[in-house]
Amino acid sequence: ETGVTQSPTHLIKTRGQQVTLRCSSQSGHNTVSWYQQALGQGPQFIFQYYREEENGRGNFPPRFSGLQFPNYSSELNVNALELDDSALYLCASSPGTGKGKAFFGQGTRLTVV
Amino acid sequence: AQRVTQPEKLLSVFKGAPVELKCNYSYSGSPELFWYVQYSRQRLQLLLRHISRESIKGFTADLNKGETSFHLKKPFAQEEDSAMYYCAIPLYSGAGSYQLTFGKGTKLSVIP
């Protein structure tokens, strides 16, 4: 059984650029959620994908978008990067609706300069 | 607003001393609550959930609806307990999905 894997682990981008982060969910999990964790804060929910459809969204602007693929892997895309987007981005997978236990990846550290 | 609050950013205790990490919640209805832990250089992982009523690594947490609290306790701290601890509550975010809402976390430091 493979766990949740994210790529890349670190990334530096310039303000205004676009970025794509990737996540492979744990085997058998059809729900993927993305979280943003700023320094010194707890993770904040961005959105969730279930069976390739977005089915829940936190308080993030539309320039944060995502995809889920038939194999349940997922991408997080952020357009028009701002300095405040610098954070650790976490992906979590779970079976079903996500109300139960979530399995987290190691995260992608994004720095916007 | 429904949320969880962890009032302490940092908690330092001596090895062998009791530990209590505080979590208070604001929620209408019957909540489910979780404690997640992140050890140094490791990923965030579930420590325990209140509906399981289990003890993991010597930690327990009791849901107190009267005080709206879900404090994490351990009678004798070990050095390996040093980590970031997050209290979390799953909130319904529409279309059958739930989002985990986390507190800001408490860093536990166990002094040898």
Coordinates of C-alpha atoms in Angstrom, one line a residue:
Chain A
E1 CA 0.0 0.0 0.0
T2 CA 1.5 3.3 -1.1
G3 CA 0.9 6.5 0.8
V4 CA 0.0 10.0 -0.5
T5 CA 2.9 11.4 -2.5
Q6 CA 3.3 15.0 -3.6
S7 CA 5.5 16.7 -6.2
P8 CA 7.6 18.7 -6.2
T9 CA 8.8 19.0 -2.6
H10 CA 10.0 22.6 -3.0
L11 CA 9.3 25.2 -5.6
I12 CA 10.2 28.9 -6.1
K13 CA 8.1 31.0 -8.4
T14 CA 7.9 34.7 -9.3
R15 CA 4.9 36.9 -8.5
G16 CA 2.4 36.7 -11.3
Q17 CA 3.4 33.3 -12.5
Q18 CA 1.3 30.1 -12.5
V19 CA 2.1 26.9 -10.7
T20 CA 0.9 23.3 -10.7
L21 CA 1.3 21.0 -7.8
R22 CA 0.6 17.3 -8.0
C23 CA -0.7 14.6 -5.7
S24 CA -1.1 10.9 -5.9
S25 CA -3.7 9.6 -3.5
Q26 CA -3.4 6.5 -1.4
S27 CA -4.5 3.3 -3.0
G28 CA -8.2 2.8 -2.8
H29 CA -9.0 6.4 -1.8
N30 CA -11.4 8.3 -4.1
T31 CA -11.4 11.7 -2.2
V32 CA -8.6 14.2 -2.4
S33 CA -8.5 17.4 -0.4
W34 CA -6.0 20.3 -0.7
Y35 CA -4.9 22.5 2.2
Q36 CA -2.7 25.6 2.5
Q37 CA -0.5 25.9 5.6
A38 CA 1.0 29.3 6.2
L39 CA 3.9 29.6 8.6
G40 CA 2.7 29.3 12.2
Q41 CA -0.8 28.4 11.2
G42 CA -2.9 25.2 11.0
P43 CA -3.8 23.8 7.5
Q44 CA -6.6 25.7 5.8
F45 CA -9.0 23.9 3.5
I46 CA -8.8 24.9 -0.2
F47 CA -11.1 22.4 -1.9
Q48 CA -12.0 18.7 -2.2
Y49 CA -12.4 16.4 -5.2
Y50 CA -14.5 13.3 -5.2
R51 CA -14.7 11.1 -8.3
E52 CA -13.2 13.8 -10.5
E53 CA -15.7 16.5 -9.4
E54 CA -15.0 19.4 -7.0
N55 CA -17.5 18.9 -4.2
G56 CA -16.4 21.4 -1.6
R57 CA -14.5 24.6 -1.5
G58 CA -13.0 26.8 1.2
N59 CA -12.5 30.6 1.2
F60 CA -10.0 30.8 -1.6
P61 CA -10.3 32.9 -4.8
P62 CA -11.0 31.3 -8.2
R63 CA -7.3 31.6 -9.2
F64 CA -7.0 28.4 -7.1
S65 CA -8.3 25.6 -9.2
G66 CA -7.8 21.9 -9.4
L67 CA -8.4 18.6 -11.2
Q68 CA -8.8 15.0 -10.2
F69 CA -8.0 12.3 -12.7
P70 CA -9.6 8.8 -13.2
N71 CA -6.9 7.2 -11.1
Y72 CA -7.9 9.7 -8.3
S73 CA -4.6 11.6 -8.5
S74 CA -5.0 15.4 -8.4
E75 CA -3.5 18.7 -9.3
L76 CA -3.7 22.1 -7.7
N77 CA -3.2 25.1 -10.0
V78 CA -2.6 28.6 -8.8
N79 CA -2.7 31.5 -11.3
A80 CA -1.3 35.0 -10.9
L81 CA 0.8 34.1 -7.9
E82 CA 1.0 36.5 -5.0
L83 CA 3.6 36.8 -2.3
D84 CA 1.0 35.6 0.3
D85 CA 0.6 32.4 -1.6
S86 CA 3.9 31.3 -0.1
A87 CA 3.1 28.4 2.1
L88 CA 3.2 24.6 2.5
Y89 CA 0.5 23.0 0.3
L90 CA -0.8 19.7 1.7
C91 CA -2.7 17.0 -0.1
A92 CA -4.8 14.5 1.8
S93 CA -6.7 11.5 0.6
S94 CA -9.5 9.5 2.2
P95 CA -12.1 6.9 1.3
G96 CA -15.5 8.3 0.9
T97 CA -16.6 11.8 1.9
G98 CA -13.7 12.8 3.9
K99 CA -15.4 13.0 7.2
G100 CA -13.2 10.3 8.6
K101 CA -9.4 9.8 8.8
A102 CA -7.4 11.8 6.2
F103 CA -4.0 10.7 5.1
F104 CA -1.6 13.5 4.3
G105 CA 1.3 13.8 1.9
Q106 CA 4.5 15.4 2.9
G107 CA 3.6 18.7 1.3
T108 CA 5.0 21.0 -1.3
R109 CA 6.8 24.1 -0.1
L110 CA 6.0 27.0 -2.4
T111 CA 7.9 30.2 -2.2
V112 CA 6.8 33.2 -4.2
V113 CA 9.3 36.0 -4.7
Chain B
A1 CA -18.6 30.5 13.0
Q2 CA -17.7 26.9 13.7
R3 CA -14.1 26.6 14.6
V4 CA -11.6 25.1 17.0
T5 CA -9.3 27.1 19.2
Q6 CA -5.9 26.0 20.6
P7 CA -5.0 28.7 23.1
E8 CA -1.3 27.7 23.6
K9 CA 1.2 28.0 20.8
L10 CA 3.9 26.4 22.9
L11 CA 3.8 24.0 25.8
S12 CA 7.0 22.9 27.5
V13 CA 7.0 20.1 30.1
F14 CA 9.6 17.9 31.7
K15 CA 9.9 14.3 30.9
G16 CA 7.6 12.2 33.1
A17 CA 5.3 15.2 33.8
P18 CA 1.6 15.1 32.8
V19 CA 0.6 16.8 29.6
E20 CA -2.6 18.5 28.7
L21 CA -3.0 20.2 25.3
K22 CA -6.1 22.3 25.2
C23 CA -8.7 22.4 22.4
N24 CA -12.0 24.3 22.5
Y25 CA -14.6 24.1 19.8
S26 CA -17.5 26.2 18.6
Y27 CA -20.0 24.0 16.8
S28 CA -23.8 23.6 16.7
G29 CA -24.8 20.0 16.9
S30 CA -22.8 16.9 17.8
P31 CA -19.3 17.3 16.7
E32 CA -16.7 14.8 15.7
L33 CA -13.2 15.8 16.8
F34 CA -9.7 14.7 15.9
W35 CA -6.2 15.2 17.1
Y36 CA -3.5 15.2 14.4
V37 CA 0.2 15.2 15.1
Q38 CA 3.3 16.2 13.1
Y39 CA 6.6 15.0 14.3
S40 CA 9.8 16.7 13.1
R41 CA 10.3 16.1 9.3
Q42 CA 7.3 13.8 9.2
R43 CA 3.9 14.2 7.6
L44 CA 0.8 15.2 9.4
Q45 CA -1.0 12.1 10.8
L46 CA -4.0 11.2 12.8
L47 CA -3.3 10.6 16.4
L48 CA -6.9 9.9 17.6
R49 CA -10.5 10.6 17.1
H50 CA -13.1 11.0 19.9
I51 CA -15.6 8.5 18.5
S52 CA -12.9 5.7 18.8
R53 CA -12.5 6.4 22.5
E54 CA -9.0 4.8 22.2
S55 CA -5.6 5.5 23.7
I56 CA -2.8 6.0 21.2
K57 CA 0.8 6.3 22.4
G58 CA -0.6 6.9 25.9
F59 CA -2.7 9.9 24.8
T60 CA -6.4 10.1 25.5
A61 CA -8.9 12.9 24.8
D62 CA -12.4 13.2 26.1
L63 CA -15.2 15.2 24.5
N64 CA -16.7 17.6 27.1
K65 CA -19.9 19.0 25.5
G66 CA -20.6 21.2 28.6
E67 CA -17.2 22.9 28.3
T68 CA -17.0 22.5 24.5
S69 CA -13.5 21.1 24.9
F70 CA -11.5 18.1 23.6
H71 CA -8.3 18.3 25.5
L72 CA -5.5 15.9 24.8
K73 CA -3.9 14.3 27.8
K74 CA -1.0 12.0 28.7
P75 CA 0.0 11.1 32.3
F76 CA 3.7 10.9 31.7
A77 CA 5.4 12.8 28.9
Q78 CA 8.2 11.2 26.8
E79 CA 10.8 13.0 24.8
E80 CA 9.4 11.4 21.6
D81 CA 6.1 13.2 22.2
S82 CA 7.7 16.5 21.2
A83 CA 5.8 17.6 18.1
M84 CA 3.2 19.9 16.7
Y85 CA -0.4 18.9 17.7
Y86 CA -3.5 20.1 15.9
C87 CA -7.1 19.8 17.0
A88 CA -9.5 19.4 14.0
I89 CA -13.2 19.2 13.4
P90 CA -14.8 18.0 10.1
L91 CA -17.3 20.6 8.9
Y92 CA -19.8 20.1 6.1
S93 CA -18.7 22.0 3.0
G94 CA -21.6 21.1 0.7
A95 CA -22.3 18.4 -1.9
G96 CA -21.6 15.6 0.6
S97 CA -18.1 16.7 1.4
Y98 CA -16.5 17.5 4.7
Q99 CA -13.5 19.8 5.2
L100 CA -11.2 19.4 8.2
T101 CA -11.0 22.7 10.1
F102 CA -7.8 22.9 12.1
G103 CA -6.7 24.9 15.1
K104 CA -3.5 26.8 14.9
G105 CA -1.6 24.1 16.6
T106 CA 0.4 23.7 19.8
K107 CA 4.1 22.9 19.8
L108 CA 4.8 20.4 22.6
S109 CA 8.4 20.4 23.8
V110 CA 9.4 17.7 26.3
I111 CA 12.5 18.6 28.3
P112 CA 14.8 15.7 29.2

